[in-house]
Amino acid sequence: MSGILDSIIINAGAEYTALDFFTHPSNVQGIPISKFSAPGSGADTSVVSRGSTTTRAFYSIGSVPSRIPGTRDIKGFFSFLSGLAWSFNLTSPRTYRGNLINYPDDGRRYLAFDDYVSNQLFPLPPQLGRNMEYTYEDYQMYFTLYLGYYEGKNVNFGVGPIYGLAVYRMDIIEREHRVSSVKNQLQELKGLRLLLEYNIGQYFPETILYNAYLFLEITSFGDLDGKGLNIKNQVTTANGLPAPSLYMNMTTYRMGVRKEIQLSKVPHKKEEGPAYPPLQNLPSAGLPPKEDTKSDSENPG
């Protein structure tokens, strides 16, 4: 397969994305507080989002997975390098909408320390607590380093980490008032990708789809270190204090067709055999062509 300077890839398909926002538990003198009545609570995180899945068409531009130069035929101790590959992707902007439940608190004011602890341990149920709507939009630019990449005749398979950047904006609306709006924020992307491709172009060798692949791709951002992707916001608690950090996990399932577009001129293959077809009736050793000899014998003198 060609590298990024030789070709680009156009992907067309459908995606299903699960987008979850959560917070780390509050601390009182360094001791995490676990919420007993909030769904999704745990020792590490508390999920505060709802209705954050979406399915839509998408477009992206990138490169085909390519071997690291000079590693394909390595033998011996460093032979594991022959299984490495990389690719680049740039996605189109996508918008996600959903609700934040009881973030950063359930809306009850507290005047004393014991009220604060009680509200954290026993928040109001989502039906009675705080409910805010959010709109999240981003586009992503990232590299994938496939630590294991198999390139067969008609099947390709790869898995490896992702690293890149995302530019995002997020609006949070509570009771028809925008309480937070951040724009053009940069976010470091870390994640993991699983890729499976099947060559459907083998069934259309004489068409423009001769090198088209059907692909299945699973991409997860924010799961490598368990901390999620930090998202800036301007929401305050019911008492007007700064809200705890909001984090995000995004898992995307994509299925579609990718088509390689060649950017550089493909060198012509050298044909076997002579450069020119043999000439007919070529005189040799001064002898006339056969048809001339035959005509002369039929008409002597």
PDB file of N, CA and C in Angstrom, residues 232-279:
ATOM      1  N   LYS A 232     -13.284  21.424  29.345  1.00  0.00           N
ATOM      2  CA  LYS A 232     -13.474  22.683  30.063  1.00  0.00           C
ATOM      3  C   LYS A 232     -14.943  23.101  30.044  1.00  0.00           C
ATOM      4  N   ASN A 233     -15.392  23.721  31.136  1.00  0.00           N
ATOM      5  CA  ASN A 233     -16.746  24.265  31.211  1.00  0.00           C
ATOM      6  C   ASN A 233     -16.768  25.386  32.236  1.00  0.00           C
ATOM      7  N   GLN A 234     -17.900  26.099  32.289  1.00  0.00           N
ATOM      8  CA  GLN A 234     -18.028  27.248  33.179  1.00  0.00           C
ATOM      9  C   GLN A 234     -19.214  27.095  34.125  1.00  0.00           C
ATOM     10  N   VAL A 235     -19.631  25.876  34.382  1.00  0.00           N
ATOM     11  CA  VAL A 235     -20.760  25.625  35.261  1.00  0.00           C
ATOM     12  C   VAL A 235     -20.324  25.803  36.716  1.00  0.00           C
ATOM     13  N   THR A 236     -21.236  26.293  37.557  1.00  0.00           N
ATOM     14  CA  THR A 236     -20.964  26.431  38.999  1.00  0.00           C
ATOM     15  C   THR A 236     -21.943  25.574  39.785  1.00  0.00           C
ATOM     16  N   THR A 237     -21.613  25.335  41.031  1.00  0.00           N
ATOM     17  CA  THR A 237     -22.499  24.566  41.902  1.00  0.00           C
ATOM     18  C   THR A 237     -23.685  25.436  42.325  1.00  0.00           C
ATOM     19  N   ALA A 238     -24.593  24.837  43.083  1.00  0.00           N
ATOM     20  CA  ALA A 238     -25.767  25.580  43.546  1.00  0.00           C
ATOM     21  C   ALA A 238     -25.373  26.741  44.437  1.00  0.00           C
ATOM     22  N   ASN A 239     -24.227  26.668  45.087  1.00  0.00           N
ATOM     23  CA  ASN A 239     -23.748  27.742  45.949  1.00  0.00           C
ATOM     24  C   ASN A 239     -22.820  28.702  45.223  1.00  0.00           C
ATOM     25  N   GLY A 240     -22.716  28.559  43.881  1.00  0.00           N
ATOM     26  CA  GLY A 240     -21.887  29.463  43.114  1.00  0.00           C
ATOM     27  C   GLY A 240     -20.411  29.146  43.144  1.00  0.00           C
ATOM     28  N   LEU A 241     -20.031  27.965  43.580  1.00  0.00           N
ATOM     29  CA  LEU A 241     -18.633  27.563  43.626  1.00  0.00           C
ATOM     30  C   LEU A 241     -18.226  26.891  42.315  1.00  0.00           C
ATOM     31  N   PRO A 242     -16.923  26.838  42.000  1.00  0.00           N
ATOM     32  CA  PRO A 242     -16.483  26.171  40.753  1.00  0.00           C
ATOM     33  C   PRO A 242     -16.883  24.708  40.748  1.00  0.00           C
ATOM     34  N   ALA A 243     -17.297  24.243  39.589  1.00  0.00           N
ATOM     35  CA  ALA A 243     -17.721  22.847  39.455  1.00  0.00           C
ATOM     36  C   ALA A 243     -16.508  21.941  39.305  1.00  0.00           C
ATOM     37  N   PRO A 244     -16.608  20.684  39.733  1.00  0.00           N
ATOM     38  CA  PRO A 244     -15.518  19.734  39.491  1.00  0.00           C
ATOM     39  C   PRO A 244     -15.346  19.496  37.998  1.00  0.00           C
ATOM     40  N   SER A 245     -14.178  18.999  37.638  1.00  0.00           N
ATOM     41  CA  SER A 245     -13.861  18.795  36.223  1.00  0.00           C
ATOM     42  C   SER A 245     -14.815  17.798  35.577  1.00  0.00           C
ATOM     43  N   LEU A 246     -15.118  18.065  34.323  1.00  0.00           N
ATOM     44  CA  LEU A 246     -15.960  17.182  33.530  1.00  0.00           C
ATOM     45  C   LEU A 246     -15.063  16.415  32.569  1.00  0.00           C
ATOM     46  N   TYR A 247     -15.235  15.086  32.517  1.00  0.00           N
ATOM     47  CA  TYR A 247     -14.418  14.236  31.652  1.00  0.00           C
ATOM     48  C   TYR A 247     -15.306  13.548  30.625  1.00  0.00           C
ATOM     49  N   MET A 248     -14.659  13.033  29.582  1.00  0.00           N
ATOM     50  CA  MET A 248     -15.419  12.429  28.494  1.00  0.00           C
ATOM     51  C   MET A 248     -14.743  11.155  28.016  1.00  0.00           C
ATOM     52  N   ASN A 249     -15.552  10.151  27.732  1.00  0.00           N
ATOM     53  CA  ASN A 249     -15.138   8.954  27.006  1.00  0.00           C
ATOM     54  C   ASN A 249     -15.954   8.864  25.727  1.00  0.00           C
ATOM     55  N   MET A 250     -15.291   8.556  24.617  1.00  0.00           N
ATOM     56  CA  MET A 250     -15.988   8.436  23.339  1.00  0.00           C
ATOM     57  C   MET A 250     -15.571   7.135  22.669  1.00  0.00           C
ATOM     58  N   THR A 251     -16.553   6.286  22.369  1.00  0.00           N
ATOM     59  CA  THR A 251     -16.300   5.037  21.652  1.00  0.00           C
ATOM     60  C   THR A 251     -17.111   5.050  20.367  1.00  0.00           C
ATOM     61  N   THR A 252     -16.421   4.892  19.248  1.00  0.00           N
ATOM     62  CA  THR A 252     -17.059   4.991  17.932  1.00  0.00           C
ATOM     63  C   THR A 252     -16.921   3.668  17.191  1.00  0.00           C
ATOM     64  N   TYR A 253     -18.058   3.200  16.651  1.00  0.00           N
ATOM     65  CA  TYR A 253     -18.091   1.997  15.823  1.00  0.00           C
ATOM     66  C   TYR A 253     -18.413   2.448  14.409  1.00  0.00           C
ATOM     67  N   ARG A 254     -17.534   2.136  13.480  1.00  0.00           N
ATOM     68  CA  ARG A 254     -17.736   2.569  12.093  1.00  0.00           C
ATOM     69  C   ARG A 254     -17.713   1.365  11.157  1.00  0.00           C
ATOM     70  N   MET A 255     -18.554   1.434  10.148  1.00  0.00           N
ATOM     71  CA  MET A 255     -18.575   0.408   9.109  1.00  0.00           C
ATOM     72  C   MET A 255     -18.866   1.081   7.787  1.00  0.00           C
ATOM     73  N   GLY A 256     -18.095   0.775   6.768  1.00  0.00           N
ATOM     74  CA  GLY A 256     -18.300   1.421   5.480  1.00  0.00           C
ATOM     75  C   GLY A 256     -17.316   0.917   4.446  1.00  0.00           C
ATOM     76  N   VAL A 257     -17.095   1.749   3.450  1.00  0.00           N
ATOM     77  CA  VAL A 257     -16.202   1.422   2.345  1.00  0.00           C
ATOM     78  C   VAL A 257     -15.144   2.505   2.244  1.00  0.00           C
ATOM     79  N   ARG A 258     -13.904   2.111   2.131  1.00  0.00           N
ATOM     80  CA  ARG A 258     -12.820   3.069   1.916  1.00  0.00           C
ATOM     81  C   ARG A 258     -12.244   2.868   0.529  1.00  0.00           C
ATOM     82  N   LYS A 259     -11.886   3.992  -0.091  1.00  0.00           N
ATOM     83  CA  LYS A 259     -11.359   3.981  -1.452  1.00  0.00           C
ATOM     84  C   LYS A 259     -10.080   4.783  -1.484  1.00  0.00           C
ATOM     85  N   GLU A 260      -9.020   4.196  -2.008  1.00  0.00           N
ATOM     86  CA  GLU A 260      -7.732   4.874  -2.121  1.00  0.00           C
ATOM     87  C   GLU A 260      -7.693   5.730  -3.383  1.00  0.00           C
ATOM     88  N   ILE A 261      -7.287   6.994  -3.212  1.00  0.00           N
ATOM     89  CA  ILE A 261      -7.113   7.905  -4.340  1.00  0.00           C
ATOM     90  C   ILE A 261      -5.625   8.166  -4.502  1.00  0.00           C
ATOM     91  N   GLN A 262      -5.103   7.819  -5.655  1.00  0.00           N
ATOM     92  CA  GLN A 262      -3.675   7.959  -5.906  1.00  0.00           C
ATOM     93  C   GLN A 262      -3.327   9.416  -6.211  1.00  0.00           C
ATOM     94  N   LEU A 263      -2.331   9.964  -5.506  1.00  0.00           N
ATOM     95  CA  LEU A 263      -1.903  11.343  -5.703  1.00  0.00           C
ATOM     96  C   LEU A 263      -0.677  11.448  -6.596  1.00  0.00           C
ATOM     97  N   SER A 264       0.126  10.411  -6.643  1.00  0.00           N
ATOM     98  CA  SER A 264       1.325  10.413  -7.480  1.00  0.00           C
ATOM     99  C   SER A 264       1.119   9.488  -8.662  1.00  0.00           C
ATOM    100  N   LYS A 265       1.931   9.689  -9.694  1.00  0.00           N
ATOM    101  CA  LYS A 265       1.821   8.899 -10.904  1.00  0.00           C
ATOM    102  C   LYS A 265       2.308   7.488 -10.643  1.00  0.00           C
ATOM    103  N   VAL A 266       1.495   6.516 -11.048  1.00  0.00           N
ATOM    104  CA  VAL A 266       1.868   5.122 -10.854  1.00  0.00           C
ATOM    105  C   VAL A 266       2.808   4.701 -11.982  1.00  0.00           C
ATOM    106  N   PRO A 267       3.990   4.194 -11.654  1.00  0.00           N
ATOM    107  CA  PRO A 267       4.906   3.774 -12.722  1.00  0.00           C
ATOM    108  C   PRO A 267       4.339   2.602 -13.497  1.00  0.00           C
ATOM    109  N   HIS A 268       4.561   2.634 -14.827  1.00  0.00           N
ATOM    110  CA  HIS A 268       4.064   1.563 -15.669  1.00  0.00           C
ATOM    111  C   HIS A 268       4.886   0.307 -15.463  1.00  0.00           C
ATOM    112  N   LYS A 269       4.215  -0.832 -15.465  1.00  0.00           N
ATOM    113  CA  LYS A 269       4.918  -2.090 -15.322  1.00  0.00           C
ATOM    114  C   LYS A 269       5.657  -2.430 -16.613  1.00  0.00           C
ATOM    115  N   LYS A 270       6.848  -2.980 -16.452  1.00  0.00           N
ATOM    116  CA  LYS A 270       7.639  -3.363 -17.612  1.00  0.00           C
ATOM    117  C   LYS A 270       7.054  -4.616 -18.234  1.00  0.00           C
ATOM    118  N   GLU A 271       6.698  -4.539 -19.506  1.00  0.00           N
ATOM    119  CA  GLU A 271       6.091  -5.665 -20.182  1.00  0.00           C
ATOM    120  C   GLU A 271       7.149  -6.698 -20.541  1.00  0.00           C
ATOM    121  N   GLU A 272       6.733  -7.950 -20.520  1.00  0.00           N
ATOM    122  CA  GLU A 272       7.625  -9.023 -20.901  1.00  0.00           C
ATOM    123  C   GLU A 272       7.689  -9.142 -22.422  1.00  0.00           C
ATOM    124  N   GLY A 273       8.794  -9.712 -22.902  1.00  0.00           N
ATOM    125  CA  GLY A 273       8.942  -9.905 -24.335  1.00  0.00           C
ATOM    126  C   GLY A 273       9.614  -8.728 -24.993  1.00  0.00           C
ATOM    127  N   PRO A 274       9.701  -8.722 -26.314  1.00  0.00           N
ATOM    128  CA  PRO A 274      10.377  -7.648 -27.053  1.00  0.00           C
ATOM    129  C   PRO A 274       9.637  -6.334 -26.927  1.00  0.00           C
ATOM    130  N   ALA A 275      10.366  -5.247 -27.074  1.00  0.00           N
ATOM    131  CA  ALA A 275       9.764  -3.929 -26.942  1.00  0.00           C
ATOM    132  C   ALA A 275       8.783  -3.648 -28.075  1.00  0.00           C
ATOM    133  N   TYR A 276       9.027  -4.219 -29.283  1.00  0.00           N
ATOM    134  CA  TYR A 276       8.148  -4.003 -30.443  1.00  0.00           C
ATOM    135  C   TYR A 276       7.746  -5.355 -31.019  1.00  0.00           C
ATOM    136  N   PRO A 277       6.564  -5.427 -31.620  1.00  0.00           N
ATOM    137  CA  PRO A 277       6.169  -6.700 -32.229  1.00  0.00           C
ATOM    138  C   PRO A 277       7.080  -7.016 -33.420  1.00  0.00           C
ATOM    139  N   PRO A 278       7.330  -8.283 -33.673  1.00  0.00           N
ATOM    140  CA  PRO A 278       8.221  -8.650 -34.793  1.00  0.00           C
ATOM    141  C   PRO A 278       7.657  -8.181 -36.124  1.00  0.00           C
ATOM    142  N   LEU A 279       8.525  -7.697 -36.995  1.00  0.00           N
ATOM    143  CA  LEU A 279       8.107  -7.258 -38.321  1.00  0.00           C
ATOM    144  C   LEU A 279       7.877  -8.460 -39.228  1.00  0.00           C
TER     145      LEU A 279
END
